[in-house]
CSV table of C-alpha atoms in Angstrom, one decimal:
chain,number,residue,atom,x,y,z
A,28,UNK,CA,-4.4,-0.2,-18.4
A,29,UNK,CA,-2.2,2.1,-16.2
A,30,UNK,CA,1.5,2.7,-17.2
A,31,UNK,CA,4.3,4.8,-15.5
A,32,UNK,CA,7.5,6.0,-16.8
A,33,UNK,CA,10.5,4.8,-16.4
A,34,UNK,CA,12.1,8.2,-15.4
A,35,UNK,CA,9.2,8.6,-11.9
A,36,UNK,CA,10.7,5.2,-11.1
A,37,UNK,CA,14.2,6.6,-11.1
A,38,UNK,CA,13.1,9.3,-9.3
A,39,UNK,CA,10.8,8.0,-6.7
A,40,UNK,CA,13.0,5.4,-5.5
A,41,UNK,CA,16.4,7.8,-6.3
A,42,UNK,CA,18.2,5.2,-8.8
A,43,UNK,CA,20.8,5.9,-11.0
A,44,UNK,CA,21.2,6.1,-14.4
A,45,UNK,CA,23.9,4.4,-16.1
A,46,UNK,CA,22.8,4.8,-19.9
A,47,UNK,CA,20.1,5.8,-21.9
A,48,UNK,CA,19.2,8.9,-19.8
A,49,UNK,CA,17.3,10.2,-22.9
A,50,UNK,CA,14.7,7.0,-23.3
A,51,UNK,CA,13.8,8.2,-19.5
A,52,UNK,CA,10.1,8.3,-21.1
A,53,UNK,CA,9.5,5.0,-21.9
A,54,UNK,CA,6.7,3.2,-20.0
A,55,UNK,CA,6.0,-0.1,-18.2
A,56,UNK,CA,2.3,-1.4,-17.4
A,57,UNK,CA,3.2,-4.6,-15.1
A,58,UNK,CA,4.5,-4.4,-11.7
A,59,UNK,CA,6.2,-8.4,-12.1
A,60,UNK,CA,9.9,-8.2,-12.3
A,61,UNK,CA,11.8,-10.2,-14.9
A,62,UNK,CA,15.1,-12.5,-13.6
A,63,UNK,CA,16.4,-14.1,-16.8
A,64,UNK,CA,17.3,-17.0,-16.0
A,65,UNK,CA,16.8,-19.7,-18.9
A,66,UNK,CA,17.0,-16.6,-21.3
A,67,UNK,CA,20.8,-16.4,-21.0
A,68,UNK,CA,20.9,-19.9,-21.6
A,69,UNK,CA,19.2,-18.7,-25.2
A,70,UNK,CA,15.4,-20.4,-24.4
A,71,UNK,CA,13.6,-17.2,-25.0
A,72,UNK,CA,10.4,-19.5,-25.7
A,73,UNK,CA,8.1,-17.9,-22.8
A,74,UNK,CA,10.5,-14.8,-22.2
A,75,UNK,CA,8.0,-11.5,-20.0
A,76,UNK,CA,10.0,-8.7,-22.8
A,77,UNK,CA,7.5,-6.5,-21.3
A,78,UNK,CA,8.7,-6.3,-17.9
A,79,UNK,CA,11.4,-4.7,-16.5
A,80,UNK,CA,14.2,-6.6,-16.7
A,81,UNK,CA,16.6,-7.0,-13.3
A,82,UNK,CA,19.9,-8.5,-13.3
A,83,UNK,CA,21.9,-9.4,-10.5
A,84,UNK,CA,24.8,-11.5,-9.2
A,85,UNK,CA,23.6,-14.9,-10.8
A,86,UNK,CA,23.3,-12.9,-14.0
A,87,UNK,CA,26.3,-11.2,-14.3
A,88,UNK,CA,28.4,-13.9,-13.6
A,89,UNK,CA,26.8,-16.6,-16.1
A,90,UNK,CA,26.9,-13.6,-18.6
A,91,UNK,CA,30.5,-13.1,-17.4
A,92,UNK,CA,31.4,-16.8,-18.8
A,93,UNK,CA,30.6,-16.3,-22.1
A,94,UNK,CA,32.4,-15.4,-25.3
A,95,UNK,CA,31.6,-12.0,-26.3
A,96,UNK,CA,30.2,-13.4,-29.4
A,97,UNK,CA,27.6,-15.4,-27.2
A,98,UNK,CA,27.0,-12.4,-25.4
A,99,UNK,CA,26.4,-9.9,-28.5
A,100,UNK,CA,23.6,-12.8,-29.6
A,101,UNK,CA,21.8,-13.3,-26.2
A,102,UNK,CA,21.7,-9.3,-25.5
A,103,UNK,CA,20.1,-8.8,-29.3
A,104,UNK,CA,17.5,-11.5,-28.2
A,105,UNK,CA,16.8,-9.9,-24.6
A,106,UNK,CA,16.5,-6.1,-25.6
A,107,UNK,CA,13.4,-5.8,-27.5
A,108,UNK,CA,11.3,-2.8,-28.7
A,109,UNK,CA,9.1,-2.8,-26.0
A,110,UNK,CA,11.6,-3.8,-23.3
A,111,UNK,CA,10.6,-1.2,-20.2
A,112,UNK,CA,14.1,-0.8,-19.0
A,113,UNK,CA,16.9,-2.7,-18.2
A,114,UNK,CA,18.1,-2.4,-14.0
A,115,UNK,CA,21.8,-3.5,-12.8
A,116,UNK,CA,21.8,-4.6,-9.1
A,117,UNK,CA,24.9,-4.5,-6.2
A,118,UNK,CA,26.6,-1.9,-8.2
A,119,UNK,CA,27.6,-4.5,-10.9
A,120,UNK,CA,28.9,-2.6,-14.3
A,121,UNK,CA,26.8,-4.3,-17.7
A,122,UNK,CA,28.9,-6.0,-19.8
A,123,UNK,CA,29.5,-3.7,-23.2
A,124,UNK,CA,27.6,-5.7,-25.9
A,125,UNK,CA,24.4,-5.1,-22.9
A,126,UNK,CA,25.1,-1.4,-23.0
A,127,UNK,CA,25.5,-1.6,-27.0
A,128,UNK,CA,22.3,-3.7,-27.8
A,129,UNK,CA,20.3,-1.3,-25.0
A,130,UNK,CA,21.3,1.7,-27.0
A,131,UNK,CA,20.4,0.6,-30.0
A,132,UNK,CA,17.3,-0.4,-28.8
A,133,UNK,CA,16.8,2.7,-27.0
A,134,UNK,CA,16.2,1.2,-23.8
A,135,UNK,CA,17.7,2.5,-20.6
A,136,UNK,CA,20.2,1.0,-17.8
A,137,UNK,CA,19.6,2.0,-14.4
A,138,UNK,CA,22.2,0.9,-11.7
A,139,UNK,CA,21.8,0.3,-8.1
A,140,UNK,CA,24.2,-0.8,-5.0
A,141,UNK,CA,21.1,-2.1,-3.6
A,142,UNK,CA,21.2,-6.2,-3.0
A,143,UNK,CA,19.5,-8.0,-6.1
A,144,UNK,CA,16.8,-9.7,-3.9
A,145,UNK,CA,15.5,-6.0,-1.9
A,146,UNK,CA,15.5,-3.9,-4.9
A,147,UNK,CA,13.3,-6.7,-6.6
A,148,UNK,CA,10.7,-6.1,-3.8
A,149,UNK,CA,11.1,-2.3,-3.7
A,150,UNK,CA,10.7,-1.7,-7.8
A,151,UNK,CA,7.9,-4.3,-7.6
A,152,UNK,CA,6.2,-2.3,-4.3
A,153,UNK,CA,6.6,0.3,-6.0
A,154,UNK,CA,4.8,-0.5,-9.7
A,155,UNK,CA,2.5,-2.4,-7.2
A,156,UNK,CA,1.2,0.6,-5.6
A,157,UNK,CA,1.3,3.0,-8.8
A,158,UNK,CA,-0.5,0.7,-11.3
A,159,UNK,CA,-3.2,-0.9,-9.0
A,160,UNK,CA,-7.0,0.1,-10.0
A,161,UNK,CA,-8.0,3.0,-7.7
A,162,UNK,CA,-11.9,2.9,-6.0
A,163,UNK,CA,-13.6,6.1,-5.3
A,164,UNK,CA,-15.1,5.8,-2.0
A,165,UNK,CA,-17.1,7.9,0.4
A,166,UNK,CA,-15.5,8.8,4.2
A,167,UNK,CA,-12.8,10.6,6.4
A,168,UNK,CA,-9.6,8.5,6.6
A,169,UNK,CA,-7.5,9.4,9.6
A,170,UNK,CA,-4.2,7.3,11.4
A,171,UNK,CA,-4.9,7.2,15.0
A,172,UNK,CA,-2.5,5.8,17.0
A,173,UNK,CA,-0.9,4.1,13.8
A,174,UNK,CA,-4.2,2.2,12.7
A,175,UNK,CA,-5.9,3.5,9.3
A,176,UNK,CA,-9.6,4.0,10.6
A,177,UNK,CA,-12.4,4.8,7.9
A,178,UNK,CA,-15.2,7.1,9.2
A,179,UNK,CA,-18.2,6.4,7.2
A,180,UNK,CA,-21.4,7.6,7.6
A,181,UNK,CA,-24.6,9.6,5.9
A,182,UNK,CA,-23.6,13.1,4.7
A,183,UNK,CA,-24.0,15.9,8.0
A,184,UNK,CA,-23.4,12.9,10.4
A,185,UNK,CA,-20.0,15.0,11.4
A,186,UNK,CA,-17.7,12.6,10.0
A,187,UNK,CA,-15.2,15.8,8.9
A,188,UNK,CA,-16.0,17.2,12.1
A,189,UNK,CA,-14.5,14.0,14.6
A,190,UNK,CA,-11.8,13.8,12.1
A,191,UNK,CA,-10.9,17.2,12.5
A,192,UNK,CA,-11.3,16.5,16.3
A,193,UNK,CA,-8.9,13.5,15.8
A,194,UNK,CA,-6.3,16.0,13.8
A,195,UNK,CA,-6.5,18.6,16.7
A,196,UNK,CA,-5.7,15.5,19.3
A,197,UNK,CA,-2.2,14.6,17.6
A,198,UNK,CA,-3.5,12.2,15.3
A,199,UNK,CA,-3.1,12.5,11.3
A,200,UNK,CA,-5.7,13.2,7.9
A,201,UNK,CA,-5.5,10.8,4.6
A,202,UNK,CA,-8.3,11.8,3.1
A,203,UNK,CA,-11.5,13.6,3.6
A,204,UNK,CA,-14.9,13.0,1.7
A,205,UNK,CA,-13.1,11.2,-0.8
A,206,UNK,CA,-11.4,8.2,-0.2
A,207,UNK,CA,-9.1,6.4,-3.3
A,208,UNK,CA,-8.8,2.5,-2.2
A,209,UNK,CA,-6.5,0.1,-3.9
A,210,UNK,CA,-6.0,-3.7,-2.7
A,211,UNK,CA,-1.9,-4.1,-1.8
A,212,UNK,CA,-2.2,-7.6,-1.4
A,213,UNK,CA,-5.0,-10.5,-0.5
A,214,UNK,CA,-5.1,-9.3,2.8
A,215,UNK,CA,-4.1,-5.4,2.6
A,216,UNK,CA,-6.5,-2.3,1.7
A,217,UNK,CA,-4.5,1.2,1.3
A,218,UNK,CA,-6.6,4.3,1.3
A,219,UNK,CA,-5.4,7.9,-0.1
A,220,UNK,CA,-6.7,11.2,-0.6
A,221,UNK,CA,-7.8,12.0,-4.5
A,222,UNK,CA,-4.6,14.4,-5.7
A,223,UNK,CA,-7.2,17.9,-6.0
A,224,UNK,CA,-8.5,16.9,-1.8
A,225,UNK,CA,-4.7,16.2,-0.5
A,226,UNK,CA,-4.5,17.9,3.0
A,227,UNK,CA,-7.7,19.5,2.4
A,228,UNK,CA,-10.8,19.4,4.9
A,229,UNK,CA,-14.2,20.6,3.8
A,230,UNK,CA,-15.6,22.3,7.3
A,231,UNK,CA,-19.4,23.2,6.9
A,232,UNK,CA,-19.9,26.7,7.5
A,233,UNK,CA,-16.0,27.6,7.8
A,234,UNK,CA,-15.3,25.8,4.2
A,235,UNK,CA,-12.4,24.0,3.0
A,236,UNK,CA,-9.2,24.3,5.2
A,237,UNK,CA,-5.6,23.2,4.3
A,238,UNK,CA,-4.5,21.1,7.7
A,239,UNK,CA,-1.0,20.4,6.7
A,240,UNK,CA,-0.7,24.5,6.7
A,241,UNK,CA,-3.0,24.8,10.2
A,242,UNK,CA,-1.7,21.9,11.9
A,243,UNK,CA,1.7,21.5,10.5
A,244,UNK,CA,3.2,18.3,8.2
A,245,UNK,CA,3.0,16.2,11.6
A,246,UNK,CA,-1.1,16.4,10.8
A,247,UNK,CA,-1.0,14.7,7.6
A,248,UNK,CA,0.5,11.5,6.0
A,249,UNK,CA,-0.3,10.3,2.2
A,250,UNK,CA,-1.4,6.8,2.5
A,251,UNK,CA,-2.3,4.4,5.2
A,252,UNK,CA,-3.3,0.9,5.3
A,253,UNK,CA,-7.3,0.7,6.4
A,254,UNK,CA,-7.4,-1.5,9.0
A,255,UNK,CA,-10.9,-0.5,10.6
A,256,UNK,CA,-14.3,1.0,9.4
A,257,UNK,CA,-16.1,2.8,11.7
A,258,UNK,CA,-19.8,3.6,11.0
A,259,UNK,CA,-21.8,6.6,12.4
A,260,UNK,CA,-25.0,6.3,12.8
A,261,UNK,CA,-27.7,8.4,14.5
A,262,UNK,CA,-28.7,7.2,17.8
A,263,UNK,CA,-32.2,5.3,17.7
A,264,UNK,CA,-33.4,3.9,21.1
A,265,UNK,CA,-35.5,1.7,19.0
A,266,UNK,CA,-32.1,-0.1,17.6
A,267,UNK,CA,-30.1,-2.5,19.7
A,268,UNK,CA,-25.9,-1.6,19.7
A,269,UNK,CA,-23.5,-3.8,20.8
A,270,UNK,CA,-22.5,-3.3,24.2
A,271,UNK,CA,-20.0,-6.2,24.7
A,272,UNK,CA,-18.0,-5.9,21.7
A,273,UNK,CA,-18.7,-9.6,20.8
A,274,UNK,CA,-20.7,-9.2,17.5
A,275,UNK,CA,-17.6,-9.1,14.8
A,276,UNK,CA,-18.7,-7.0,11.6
A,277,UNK,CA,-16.4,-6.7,8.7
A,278,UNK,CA,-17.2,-4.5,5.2
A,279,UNK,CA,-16.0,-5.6,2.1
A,280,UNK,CA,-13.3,-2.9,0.0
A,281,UNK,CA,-12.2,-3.5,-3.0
A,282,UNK,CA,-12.8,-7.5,-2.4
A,283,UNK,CA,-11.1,-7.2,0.7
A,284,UNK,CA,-13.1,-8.0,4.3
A,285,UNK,CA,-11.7,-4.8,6.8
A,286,UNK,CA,-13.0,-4.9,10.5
A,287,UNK,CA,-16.4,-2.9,11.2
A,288,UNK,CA,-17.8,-1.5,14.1
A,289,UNK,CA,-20.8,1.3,14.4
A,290,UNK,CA,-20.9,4.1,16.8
A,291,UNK,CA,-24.2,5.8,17.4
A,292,UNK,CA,-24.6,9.2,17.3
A,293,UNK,CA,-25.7,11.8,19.7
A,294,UNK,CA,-25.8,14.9,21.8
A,295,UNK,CA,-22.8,14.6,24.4
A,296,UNK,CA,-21.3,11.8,23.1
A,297,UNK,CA,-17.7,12.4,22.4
A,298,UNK,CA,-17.3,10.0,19.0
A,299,UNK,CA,-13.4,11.5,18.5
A,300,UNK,CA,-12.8,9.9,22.2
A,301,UNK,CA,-14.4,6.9,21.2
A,302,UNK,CA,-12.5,6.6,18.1
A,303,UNK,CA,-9.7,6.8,19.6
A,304,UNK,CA,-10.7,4.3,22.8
A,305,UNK,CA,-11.9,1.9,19.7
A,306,UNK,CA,-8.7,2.0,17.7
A,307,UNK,CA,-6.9,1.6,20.9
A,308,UNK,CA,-9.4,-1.8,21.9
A,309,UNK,CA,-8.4,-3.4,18.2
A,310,UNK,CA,-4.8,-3.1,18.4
A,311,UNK,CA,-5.1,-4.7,21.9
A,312,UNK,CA,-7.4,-7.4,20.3
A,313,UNK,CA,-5.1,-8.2,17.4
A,314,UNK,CA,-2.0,-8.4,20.0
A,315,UNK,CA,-4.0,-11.1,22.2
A,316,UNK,CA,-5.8,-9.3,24.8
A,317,UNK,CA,-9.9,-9.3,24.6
A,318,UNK,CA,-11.3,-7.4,27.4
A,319,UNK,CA,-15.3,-9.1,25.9
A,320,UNK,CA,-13.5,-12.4,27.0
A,321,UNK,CA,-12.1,-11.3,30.4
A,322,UNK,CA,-15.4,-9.6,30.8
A,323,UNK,CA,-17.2,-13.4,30.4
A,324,UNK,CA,-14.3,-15.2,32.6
A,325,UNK,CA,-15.4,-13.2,35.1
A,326,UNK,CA,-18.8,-13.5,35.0
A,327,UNK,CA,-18.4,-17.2,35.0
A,328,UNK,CA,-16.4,-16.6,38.0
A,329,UNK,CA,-18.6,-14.9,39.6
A,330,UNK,CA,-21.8,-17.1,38.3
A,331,UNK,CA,-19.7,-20.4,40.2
A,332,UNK,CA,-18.9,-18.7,43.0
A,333,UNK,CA,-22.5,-17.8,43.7
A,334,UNK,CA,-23.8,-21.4,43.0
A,335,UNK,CA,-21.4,-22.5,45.0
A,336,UNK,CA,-22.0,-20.1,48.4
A,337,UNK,CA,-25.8,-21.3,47.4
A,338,UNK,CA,-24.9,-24.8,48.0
A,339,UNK,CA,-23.4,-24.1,51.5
């Protein structure tokens, strides 16, 4: 089970610390945000104590209402040993017998002037992201014209190679050899570079190269959502390719299906222009436009208009 500290969250996402600066260190393992809700009503029955715990202007305002005797008993319930941290949205201040049970419990307060409802969803990105299972997978991860496209391929097929091609066209390294994977959501694959390969390229017979100090910070970005494979192969004239673009491949990463399509291989073929003609084909596809399809209409077209000068 992954954790993170509480003080790389304060950090990361620049939050401030309104108390408890010296319990920075303590850790949370679940990226699920806690609201109490029915716990400030004193039903602590099925209460998440293990989760950070967010309150915002609901909250404050119930808590507000009460007696401060009320308060001093709900707060003892609510801060518990293993309580990750306590956060304080829209720049709200804690009520004292909060700030007085957290201190005693040595858990910390963090404050933001962020609405309740985005820092939710930017805290739970966040542990999302950092506590989700890395895979280990083979390839060159580059963003070409915004797309995340996985070269894959046997080793000395020249994956490094096109990518570094790609790089030296404008476009930008994630990861090369190694590829970390992690599943964002039921739909979403995000791909990194392993922390010992960021920005680096191995280059057969040059070596390893740093592109972010060749190429400039332009060249590189740290993660990118993988939103097509492409798989090198070595050209056979005894294997049949696709030449329409109609057969629809997809690979499986991390459970996820991602969009496949394989390139042969060979002398004088330019696979860093096709790359970049193939990433620019699926973001036409996914924004409506299939040139396969225009390709048929007008071979139907063209089959009617035949049969129909036949008839005359």
């Amino acid at each position: 089970m992954k954790i993170i500290e509480i003080k790389e969250i304060v950090n990361r996402l620049q939050l401030n610390v309104f108390s408890g600066e010296e319990y920075l260190s303590r850790t949370v393992s679940s990226s699920e945000i806690s609201r109490p809700g029915l716990e400030l009503t004193g039903y602590f029955n099925y209460y998440p104590h293990d989760r950070i715990q967010l309150f915002g202007r609901k909250e404050i305002t119930f808590v507000e209402k009460m007696t401060p005797e009320e308060r001093s008993i709900i707060f003892k319930k609510l801060c518990r040993e293993d309580t990750p941290c306590i956060v304080i949205a829209r720049g709200y201040e804690p009520p004292e017998e909060l700030v007085f049970r957290a201190n005693k419990t040595k858990i910390p307060i963090i404050a933001s002037t962020i609405p309740t409802s985005r820092l939710s969803g930017i805290i739970s990105n966040f542990l999302e992201s950092e506590l989700a299972v890395r895979t280990s997978i083979h390839g060159v991860l580059v963003e070409v014209y915004g797309l995340g496209v996985l070269i894959q391929g046997h080793s000395g097929i020249g994956k490094s190679e096109t990518g570094l091609e790609l790089i030296m066209k404008g476009h930008r390294l994630i990861a090369d050899d190694r590829v970390d994977i992690y599943q964002q959501d039921e739909r979403t694959i995000i791909g990194e570079a392993p922390e010992i390969l960021e920005h680096l390229m191995e280059i057969r017979g040059v070596g390893i190269v740093d592109v972010m100090n060749l190429f400039g910070v332009s060249s590189v970005r740290n993660s990118t959502e993988i939103s097509l494979v492409v798989d090198l192969h070595e050209w056979s004239a005894e294997k049949k390719y696709d030449r329409l673009g109609s057969d629809t491949e997809s690979i499986l990463l991390a459970n996820v299906p991602v969009p496949k399509i394989t390139i042969p291989v060979s002398t004088g073929r330019n696979v860093a222009a096709i790359i970049e003609v193939a990433a620019m084909n699926f973001r036409a596809r996914t924004m409506g436009y299939d040139a396969t399809k225009k390709f048929e209409g007008n071979l139907a077209k063209l089959i009617q208009k035949n049969s129909e000068s036949g008839e005359q």
